[in-house]
PDB file of N, CA, C and O in Angstrom, chain B, residues numbered from 101:
ATOM      1  N   MET B 101      98.140  94.602  52.804  1.00  0.00           N
ATOM      2  CA  MET B 101      97.188  95.301  53.626  1.00  0.00           C
ATOM      3  C   MET B 101      97.611  95.232  55.080  1.00  0.00           C
ATOM      4  O   MET B 101      98.094  94.209  55.565  1.00  0.00           O
ATOM      5  N   SER B 102      97.423  96.309  55.734  1.00  0.00           N
ATOM      6  CA  SER B 102      97.779  96.345  57.146  1.00  0.00           C
ATOM      7  C   SER B 102      96.528  96.206  58.011  1.00  0.00           C
ATOM      8  O   SER B 102      95.419  96.544  57.596  1.00  0.00           O
ATOM      9  N   VAL B 103      96.736  95.710  59.203  1.00  0.00           N
ATOM     10  CA  VAL B 103      95.626  95.529  60.148  1.00  0.00           C
ATOM     11  C   VAL B 103      95.442  96.823  60.920  1.00  0.00           C
ATOM     12  O   VAL B 103      96.406  97.348  61.477  1.00  0.00           O
ATOM     13  N   PRO B 104      94.219  97.352  60.966  1.00  0.00           N
ATOM     14  CA  PRO B 104      94.018  98.606  61.709  1.00  0.00           C
ATOM     15  C   PRO B 104      94.232  98.399  63.213  1.00  0.00           C
ATOM     16  O   PRO B 104      93.818  97.389  63.782  1.00  0.00           O
ATOM     17  N   SER B 105      94.873  99.358  63.826  1.00  0.00           N
ATOM     18  CA  SER B 105      95.117  99.282  65.268  1.00  0.00           C
ATOM     19  C   SER B 105      93.962  99.965  66.016  1.00  0.00           C
ATOM     20  O   SER B 105      93.332 100.880  65.485  1.00  0.00           O
ATOM     21  N   PRO B 106      93.694  99.526  67.225  1.00  0.00           N
ATOM     22  CA  PRO B 106      92.602 100.153  67.984  1.00  0.00           C
ATOM     23  C   PRO B 106      92.923 101.614  68.298  1.00  0.00           C
ATOM     24  O   PRO B 106      94.070 101.967  68.574  1.00  0.00           O
ATOM     25  N   SER B 107      91.898 102.448  68.252  1.00  0.00           N
ATOM     26  CA  SER B 107      92.114 103.878  68.465  1.00  0.00           C
ATOM     27  C   SER B 107      92.110 104.258  69.947  1.00  0.00           C
ATOM     28  O   SER B 107      92.497 105.375  70.291  1.00  0.00           O
ATOM     29  N   HIS B 108      91.688 103.364  70.816  1.00  0.00           N
ATOM     30  CA  HIS B 108      91.684 103.663  72.243  1.00  0.00           C
ATOM     31  C   HIS B 108      92.572 102.662  72.971  1.00  0.00           C
ATOM     32  O   HIS B 108      92.772 101.537  72.515  1.00  0.00           O
ATOM     33  N   SER B 109      93.091 103.090  74.095  1.00  0.00           N
ATOM     34  CA  SER B 109      93.964 102.211  74.869  1.00  0.00           C
ATOM     35  C   SER B 109      93.198 101.612  76.042  1.00  0.00           C
ATOM     36  O   SER B 109      92.109 102.076  76.380  1.00  0.00           O
ATOM     37  N   ARG B 110      93.747 100.620  76.637  1.00  0.00           N
ATOM     38  CA  ARG B 110      93.102  99.977  77.781  1.00  0.00           C
ATOM     39  C   ARG B 110      93.190 100.895  78.992  1.00  0.00           C
ATOM     40  O   ARG B 110      94.147 101.657  79.127  1.00  0.00           O
ATOM     41  N   GLY B 111      92.193 100.827  79.877  1.00  0.00           N
ATOM     42  CA  GLY B 111      92.085 101.739  81.020  1.00  0.00           C
ATOM     43  C   GLY B 111      93.254 101.702  81.971  1.00  0.00           C
ATOM     44  O   GLY B 111      93.843 102.748  82.245  1.00  0.00           O
ATOM     45  N   ALA B 112      93.617 100.539  82.489  1.00  0.00           N
ATOM     46  CA  ALA B 112      94.679 100.451  83.486  1.00  0.00           C
ATOM     47  C   ALA B 112      96.037 100.754  82.878  1.00  0.00           C
ATOM     48  O   ALA B 112      96.882 101.365  83.533  1.00  0.00           O
ATOM     49  N   ALA B 113      96.262 100.340  81.645  1.00  0.00           N
ATOM     50  CA  ALA B 113      97.555 100.579  81.016  1.00  0.00           C
ATOM     51  C   ALA B 113      97.750 102.070  80.714  1.00  0.00           C
ATOM     52  O   ALA B 113      98.870 102.576  80.793  1.00  0.00           O
ATOM     53  N   ALA B 114      96.688 102.757  80.377  1.00  0.00           N
ATOM     54  CA  ALA B 114      96.801 104.165  80.034  1.00  0.00           C
ATOM     55  C   ALA B 114      97.015 105.044  81.263  1.00  0.00           C
ATOM     56  O   ALA B 114      97.745 106.033  81.197  1.00  0.00           O
ATOM     57  N   SER B 115      96.387 104.692  82.378  1.00  0.00           N
ATOM     58  CA  SER B 115      96.487 105.539  83.554  1.00  0.00           C
ATOM     59  C   SER B 115      97.579 105.091  84.511  1.00  0.00           C
ATOM     60  O   SER B 115      97.770 105.733  85.544  1.00  0.00           O
ATOM     61  N   GLY B 116      98.291 104.038  84.221  1.00  0.00           N
ATOM     62  CA  GLY B 116      99.346 103.546  85.084  1.00  0.00           C
ATOM     63  C   GLY B 116      98.816 102.497  86.040  1.00  0.00           C
ATOM     64  O   GLY B 116      97.621 102.200  86.042  1.00  0.00           O
ATOM     65  N   PRO B 117      99.688 101.940  86.843  1.00  0.00           N
ATOM     66  CA  PRO B 117      99.254 100.889  87.761  1.00  0.00           C
ATOM     67  C   PRO B 117      98.319 101.438  88.845  1.00  0.00           C
ATOM     68  O   PRO B 117      98.520 102.540  89.356  1.00  0.00           O
ATOM     69  N   ARG B 118      97.303 100.656  89.181  1.00  0.00           N
ATOM     70  CA  ARG B 118      96.340 101.068  90.204  1.00  0.00           C
ATOM     71  C   ARG B 118      96.509 100.190  91.419  1.00  0.00           C
ATOM     72  O   ARG B 118      96.773  98.994  91.300  1.00  0.00           O
ATOM     73  N   LEU B 119      96.359 100.781  92.588  1.00  0.00           N
ATOM     74  CA  LEU B 119      96.477 100.037  93.830  1.00  0.00           C
ATOM     75  C   LEU B 119      95.167  99.337  94.154  1.00  0.00           C
ATOM     76  O   LEU B 119      94.095  99.883  93.893  1.00  0.00           O
ATOM     77  N   PRO B 120      95.237  98.142  94.717  1.00  0.00           N
ATOM     78  CA  PRO B 120      94.006  97.509  95.191  1.00  0.00           C
ATOM     79  C   PRO B 120      93.479  98.241  96.424  1.00  0.00           C
ATOM     80  O   PRO B 120      94.219  98.990  97.062  1.00  0.00           O
ATOM     81  N   TRP B 121      92.218  98.034  96.760  1.00  0.00           N
ATOM     82  CA  TRP B 121      91.586  98.762  97.859  1.00  0.00           C
ATOM     83  C   TRP B 121      92.302  98.513  99.178  1.00  0.00           C
ATOM     84  O   TRP B 121      92.407  99.422 100.002  1.00  0.00           O
ATOM     85  N   TRP B 122      92.793  97.305  99.393  1.00  0.00           N
ATOM     86  CA  TRP B 122      93.396  96.979 100.676  1.00  0.00           C
ATOM     87  C   TRP B 122      94.765  97.635 100.845  1.00  0.00           C
ATOM     88  O   TRP B 122      95.248  97.756 101.970  1.00  0.00           O
ATOM     89  N   ALA B 123      95.386  98.052  99.775  1.00  0.00           N
ATOM     90  CA  ALA B 123      96.678  98.718  99.881  1.00  0.00           C
ATOM     91  C   ALA B 123      96.542 100.112 100.481  1.00  0.00           C
ATOM     92  O   ALA B 123      97.525 100.669 100.969  1.00  0.00           O
ATOM     93  N   LEU B 124      95.362 100.674 100.454  1.00  0.00           N
ATOM     94  CA  LEU B 124      95.108 101.971 101.080  1.00  0.00           C
ATOM     95  C   LEU B 124      94.443 101.825 102.440  1.00  0.00           C
ATOM     96  O   LEU B 124      94.735 102.583 103.365  1.00  0.00           O
ATOM     97  N   VAL B 125      93.544 100.844 102.562  1.00  0.00           N
ATOM     98  CA  VAL B 125      92.753 100.699 103.781  1.00  0.00           C
ATOM     99  C   VAL B 125      93.579 100.116 104.924  1.00  0.00           C
ATOM    100  O   VAL B 125      93.500 100.609 106.049  1.00  0.00           O
ATOM    101  N   LEU B 126      94.362  99.084 104.658  1.00  0.00           N
ATOM    102  CA  LEU B 126      95.098  98.427 105.736  1.00  0.00           C
ATOM    103  C   LEU B 126      96.115  99.340 106.426  1.00  0.00           C
ATOM    104  O   LEU B 126      96.171  99.331 107.655  1.00  0.00           O
ATOM    105  N   PRO B 127      96.911 100.118 105.715  1.00  0.00           N
ATOM    106  CA  PRO B 127      97.810 101.041 106.425  1.00  0.00           C
ATOM    107  C   PRO B 127      97.052 102.101 107.230  1.00  0.00           C
ATOM    108  O   PRO B 127      97.499 102.500 108.305  1.00  0.00           O
ATOM    109  N   ALA B 128      95.910 102.556 106.713  1.00  0.00           N
ATOM    110  CA  ALA B 128      95.123 103.536 107.464  1.00  0.00           C
ATOM    111  C   ALA B 128      94.572 102.920 108.745  1.00  0.00           C
ATOM    112  O   ALA B 128      94.581 103.563 109.795  1.00  0.00           O
ATOM    113  N   LEU B 129      94.092 101.674 108.668  1.00  0.00           N
ATOM    114  CA  LEU B 129      93.602 100.997 109.872  1.00  0.00           C
ATOM    115  C   LEU B 129      94.725 100.755 110.867  1.00  0.00           C
ATOM    116  O   LEU B 129      94.520 100.894 112.073  1.00  0.00           O
ATOM    117  N   ALA B 130      95.896 100.400 110.388  1.00  0.00           N
ATOM    118  CA  ALA B 130      97.034 100.191 111.282  1.00  0.00           C
ATOM    119  C   ALA B 130      97.415 101.496 111.983  1.00  0.00           C
ATOM    120  O   ALA B 130      97.743 101.491 113.169  1.00  0.00           O
ATOM    121  N   PHE B 131      97.371 102.595 111.263  1.00  0.00           N
ATOM    122  CA  PHE B 131      97.698 103.892 111.853  1.00  0.00           C
ATOM    123  C   PHE B 131      96.694 104.266 112.937  1.00  0.00           C
ATOM    124  O   PHE B 131      97.076 104.732 114.011  1.00  0.00           O
ATOM    125  N   VAL B 132      95.418 104.062 112.653  1.00  0.00           N
ATOM    126  CA  VAL B 132      94.375 104.364 113.642  1.00  0.00           C
ATOM    127  C   VAL B 132      94.537 103.469 114.868  1.00  0.00           C
ATOM    128  O   VAL B 132      94.382 103.931 115.998  1.00  0.00           O
ATOM    129  N   ALA B 133      94.846 102.196 114.652  1.00  0.00           N
ATOM    130  CA  ALA B 133      95.036 101.275 115.772  1.00  0.00           C
ATOM    131  C   ALA B 133      96.221 101.695 116.635  1.00  0.00           C
ATOM    132  O   ALA B 133      96.159 101.602 117.861  1.00  0.00           O
ATOM    133  N   LEU B 134      97.285 102.150 116.013  1.00  0.00           N
ATOM    134  CA  LEU B 134      98.430 102.620 116.793  1.00  0.00           C
ATOM    135  C   LEU B 134      98.104 103.883 117.583  1.00  0.00           C
ATOM    136  O   LEU B 134      98.544 104.039 118.722  1.00  0.00           O
ATOM    137  N   LEU B 135      97.334 104.778 116.979  1.00  0.00           N
ATOM    138  CA  LEU B 135      96.928 105.972 117.714  1.00  0.00           C
ATOM    139  C   LEU B 135      96.050 105.621 118.904  1.00  0.00           C
ATOM    140  O   LEU B 135      96.177 106.213 119.976  1.00  0.00           O
ATOM    141  N   MET B 136      95.164 104.663 118.713  1.00  0.00           N
ATOM    142  CA  MET B 136      94.284 104.264 119.803  1.00  0.00           C
ATOM    143  C   MET B 136      95.066 103.543 120.901  1.00  0.00           C
ATOM    144  O   MET B 136      94.765 103.700 122.084  1.00  0.00           O
ATOM    145  N   ALA B 137      96.062 102.758 120.515  1.00  0.00           N
ATOM    146  CA  ALA B 137      96.870 102.057 121.503  1.00  0.00           C
ATOM    147  C   ALA B 137      97.706 103.046 122.319  1.00  0.00           C
ATOM    148  O   ALA B 137      97.937 102.835 123.510  1.00  0.00           O
ATOM    149  N   ALA B 138      98.154 104.116 121.679  1.00  0.00           N
ATOM    150  CA  ALA B 138      98.956 105.117 122.383  1.00  0.00           C
ATOM    151  C   ALA B 138      98.104 105.886 123.387  1.00  0.00           C
ATOM    152  O   ALA B 138      98.585 106.288 124.446  1.00  0.00           O
ATOM    153  N   GLY B 139      96.834 106.086 123.040  1.00  0.00           N
ATOM    154  CA  GLY B 139      95.936 106.803 123.934  1.00  0.00           C
ATOM    155  C   GLY B 139      96.213 108.291 123.934  1.00  0.00           C
ATOM    156  O   GLY B 139      97.204 108.744 123.362  1.00  0.00           O
ATOM    157  N   PRO B 140      95.351 109.042 124.566  1.00  0.00           N
ATOM    158  CA  PRO B 140      95.523 110.496 124.607  1.00  0.00           C
ATOM    159  C   PRO B 140      96.795 110.931 125.334  1.00  0.00           C
ATOM    160  O   PRO B 140      97.396 111.941 124.967  1.00  0.00           O
ATOM    161  N   SER B 141      97.211 110.191 126.352  1.00  0.00           N
ATOM    162  CA  SER B 141      98.413 110.602 127.085  1.00  0.00           C
ATOM    163  C   SER B 141      99.658 110.445 126.214  1.00  0.00           C
ATOM    164  O   SER B 141     100.566 111.274 126.283  1.00  0.00           O
ATOM    165  N   GLY B 142      99.713 109.392 125.395  1.00  0.00           N
ATOM    166  CA  GLY B 142     100.834 109.215 124.481  1.00  0.00           C
ATOM    167  C   GLY B 142     100.842 110.268 123.393  1.00  0.00           C
ATOM    168  O   GLY B 142     101.907 110.746 123.001  1.00  0.00           O
ATOM    169  N   ALA B 143      99.682 110.632 122.906  1.00  0.00           N
ATOM    170  CA  ALA B 143      99.592 111.670 121.885  1.00  0.00           C
ATOM    171  C   ALA B 143      99.972 113.030 122.466  1.00  0.00           C
ATOM    172  O   ALA B 143     100.583 113.851 121.782  1.00  0.00           O
ATOM    173  N   HIS B 144      99.614 113.266 123.716  1.00  0.00           N
ATOM    174  CA  HIS B 144      99.953 114.539 124.353  1.00  0.00           C
ATOM    175  C   HIS B 144     101.469 114.680 124.469  1.00  0.00           C
ATOM    176  O   HIS B 144     102.018 115.754 124.225  1.00  0.00           O
ATOM    177  N   ALA B 145     102.134 113.601 124.839  1.00  0.00           N
ATOM    178  CA  ALA B 145     103.586 113.656 124.969  1.00  0.00           C
ATOM    179  C   ALA B 145     104.251 113.820 123.612  1.00  0.00           C
ATOM    180  O   ALA B 145     105.317 114.430 123.523  1.00  0.00           O
ATOM    181  N   ALA B 146     103.651 113.294 122.558  1.00  0.00           N
ATOM    182  CA  ALA B 146     104.274 113.350 121.246  1.00  0.00           C
ATOM    183  C   ALA B 146     104.066 114.684 120.541  1.00  0.00           C
ATOM    184  O   ALA B 146     104.958 115.133 119.822  1.00  0.00           O
ATOM    185  N   GLY B 147     102.922 115.327 120.723  1.00  0.00           N
ATOM    186  CA  GLY B 147     102.720 116.493 119.897  1.00  0.00           C
ATOM    187  C   GLY B 147     101.850 117.588 120.466  1.00  0.00           C
ATOM    188  O   GLY B 147     101.632 118.580 119.771  1.00  0.00           O
ATOM    189  N   GLY B 148     101.351 117.486 121.641  1.00  0.00           N
ATOM    190  CA  GLY B 148     100.602 118.575 122.229  1.00  0.00           C
ATOM    191  C   GLY B 148      99.126 118.298 122.360  1.00  0.00           C
ATOM    192  O   GLY B 148      98.649 117.198 122.081  1.00  0.00           O
ATOM    193  N   ASP B 149      98.402 119.335 122.798  1.00  0.00           N
ATOM    194  CA  ASP B 149      96.979 119.202 123.098  1.00  0.00           C
ATOM    195  C   ASP B 149      96.123 118.938 121.864  1.00  0.00           C
ATOM    196  O   ASP B 149      95.132 118.213 121.953  1.00  0.00           O
ATOM    197  N   ALA B 150      96.478 119.501 120.729  1.00  0.00           N
ATOM    198  CA  ALA B 150      95.662 119.328 119.526  1.00  0.00           C
ATOM    199  C   ALA B 150      95.644 117.872 119.073  1.00  0.00           C
ATOM    200  O   ALA B 150      94.589 117.345 118.720  1.00  0.00           O
ATOM    201  N   LEU B 151      96.785 117.230 119.081  1.00  0.00           N
ATOM    202  CA  LEU B 151      96.850 115.829 118.669  1.00  0.00           C
ATOM    203  C   LEU B 151      96.127 114.936 119.670  1.00  0.00           C
ATOM    204  O   LEU B 151      95.465 113.975 119.281  1.00  0.00           O
ATOM    205  N   ALA B 152      96.251 115.246 120.949  1.00  0.00           N
ATOM    206  CA  ALA B 152      95.532 114.479 121.971  1.00  0.00           C
ATOM    207  C   ALA B 152      94.028 114.615 121.772  1.00  0.00           C
ATOM    208  O   ALA B 152      93.288 113.649 121.960  1.00  0.00           O
ATOM    209  N   HIS B 153      93.580 115.786 121.400  1.00  0.00           N
ATOM    210  CA  HIS B 153      92.156 116.018 121.162  1.00  0.00           C
ATOM    211  C   HIS B 153      91.665 115.207 119.958  1.00  0.00           C
ATOM    212  O   HIS B 153      90.570 114.645 119.991  1.00  0.00           O
ATOM    213  N   VAL B 154      92.468 115.148 118.908  1.00  0.00           N
ATOM    214  CA  VAL B 154      92.103 114.381 117.716  1.00  0.00           C
ATOM    215  C   VAL B 154      92.038 112.890 118.036  1.00  0.00           C
ATOM    216  O   VAL B 154      91.107 112.205 117.614  1.00  0.00           O
ATOM    217  N   VAL B 155      93.012 112.393 118.772  1.00  0.00           N
ATOM    218  CA  VAL B 155      93.030 110.974 119.126  1.00  0.00           C
ATOM    219  C   VAL B 155      91.835 110.635 120.005  1.00  0.00           C
ATOM    220  O   VAL B 155      91.200 109.598 119.814  1.00  0.00           O
ATOM    221  N   ARG B 156      91.526 111.488 120.956  1.00  0.00           N
ATOM    222  CA  ARG B 156      90.372 111.239 121.826  1.00  0.00           C
ATOM    223  C   ARG B 156      89.069 111.266 121.010  1.00  0.00           C
ATOM    224  O   ARG B 156      88.177 110.453 121.252  1.00  0.00           O
ATOM    225  N   GLY B 157      88.955 112.170 120.070  1.00  0.00           N
ATOM    226  CA  GLY B 157      87.785 112.220 119.207  1.00  0.00           C
ATOM    227  C   GLY B 157      87.646 110.981 118.363  1.00  0.00           C
ATOM    228  O   GLY B 157      86.535 110.490 118.162  1.00  0.00           O
ATOM    229  N   MET B 158      88.768 110.457 117.857  1.00  0.00           N
ATOM    230  CA  MET B 158      88.727 109.228 117.078  1.00  0.00           C
ATOM    231  C   MET B 158      88.299 108.050 117.940  1.00  0.00           C
ATOM    232  O   MET B 158      87.536 107.195 117.491  1.00  0.00           O
ATOM    233  N   GLN B 159      88.786 108.002 119.172  1.00  0.00           N
ATOM    234  CA  GLN B 159      88.396 106.924 120.077  1.00  0.00           C
ATOM    235  C   GLN B 159      86.907 106.980 120.361  1.00  0.00           C
ATOM    236  O   GLN B 159      86.236 105.947 120.359  1.00  0.00           O
ATOM    237  N   LEU B 160      86.387 108.163 120.603  1.00  0.00           N
ATOM    238  CA  LEU B 160      84.963 108.297 120.887  1.00  0.00           C
ATOM    239  C   LEU B 160      84.115 107.947 119.679  1.00  0.00           C
ATOM    240  O   LEU B 160      83.053 107.340 119.815  1.00  0.00           O
ATOM    241  N   ALA B 161      84.580 108.325 118.503  1.00  0.00           N
ATOM    242  CA  ALA B 161      83.815 108.046 117.281  1.00  0.00           C
ATOM    243  C   ALA B 161      83.811 106.560 116.952  1.00  0.00           C
ATOM    244  O   ALA B 161      82.798 106.022 116.507  1.00  0.00           O
ATOM    245  N   LEU B 162      84.937 105.901 117.170  1.00  0.00           N
ATOM    246  CA  LEU B 162      85.022 104.490 116.809  1.00  0.00           C
ATOM    247  C   LEU B 162      84.471 103.559 117.872  1.00  0.00           C
ATOM    248  O   LEU B 162      83.872 102.532 117.553  1.00  0.00           O
ATOM    249  N   LEU B 163      84.668 103.910 119.123  1.00  0.00           N
ATOM    250  CA  LEU B 163      84.264 103.021 120.210  1.00  0.00           C
ATOM    251  C   LEU B 163      82.936 103.405 120.831  1.00  0.00           C
ATOM    252  O   LEU B 163      82.335 102.611 121.555  1.00  0.00           O
ATOM    253  N   GLY B 164      82.484 104.586 120.563  1.00  0.00           N
ATOM    254  CA  GLY B 164      81.176 104.997 121.078  1.00  0.00           C
ATOM    255  C   GLY B 164      81.194 105.749 122.358  1.00  0.00           C
ATOM    256  O   GLY B 164      80.140 106.133 122.864  1.00  0.00           O
TER     257      GLY B 164
END
């Protein structure tokens, strides 16, 4: 007699490896911190008025 095998697979093994929450959050926070450290003048030199506007908006949203 053979042993019946389970008809469903385990969640993580079936969908592949999953990243922990901090593997996504920490790089995003580091990126935001670098943008804030550069300031609007650094963003303007790097890519123009649109990027400077985005960085300034992020600073206002995060710092108040």
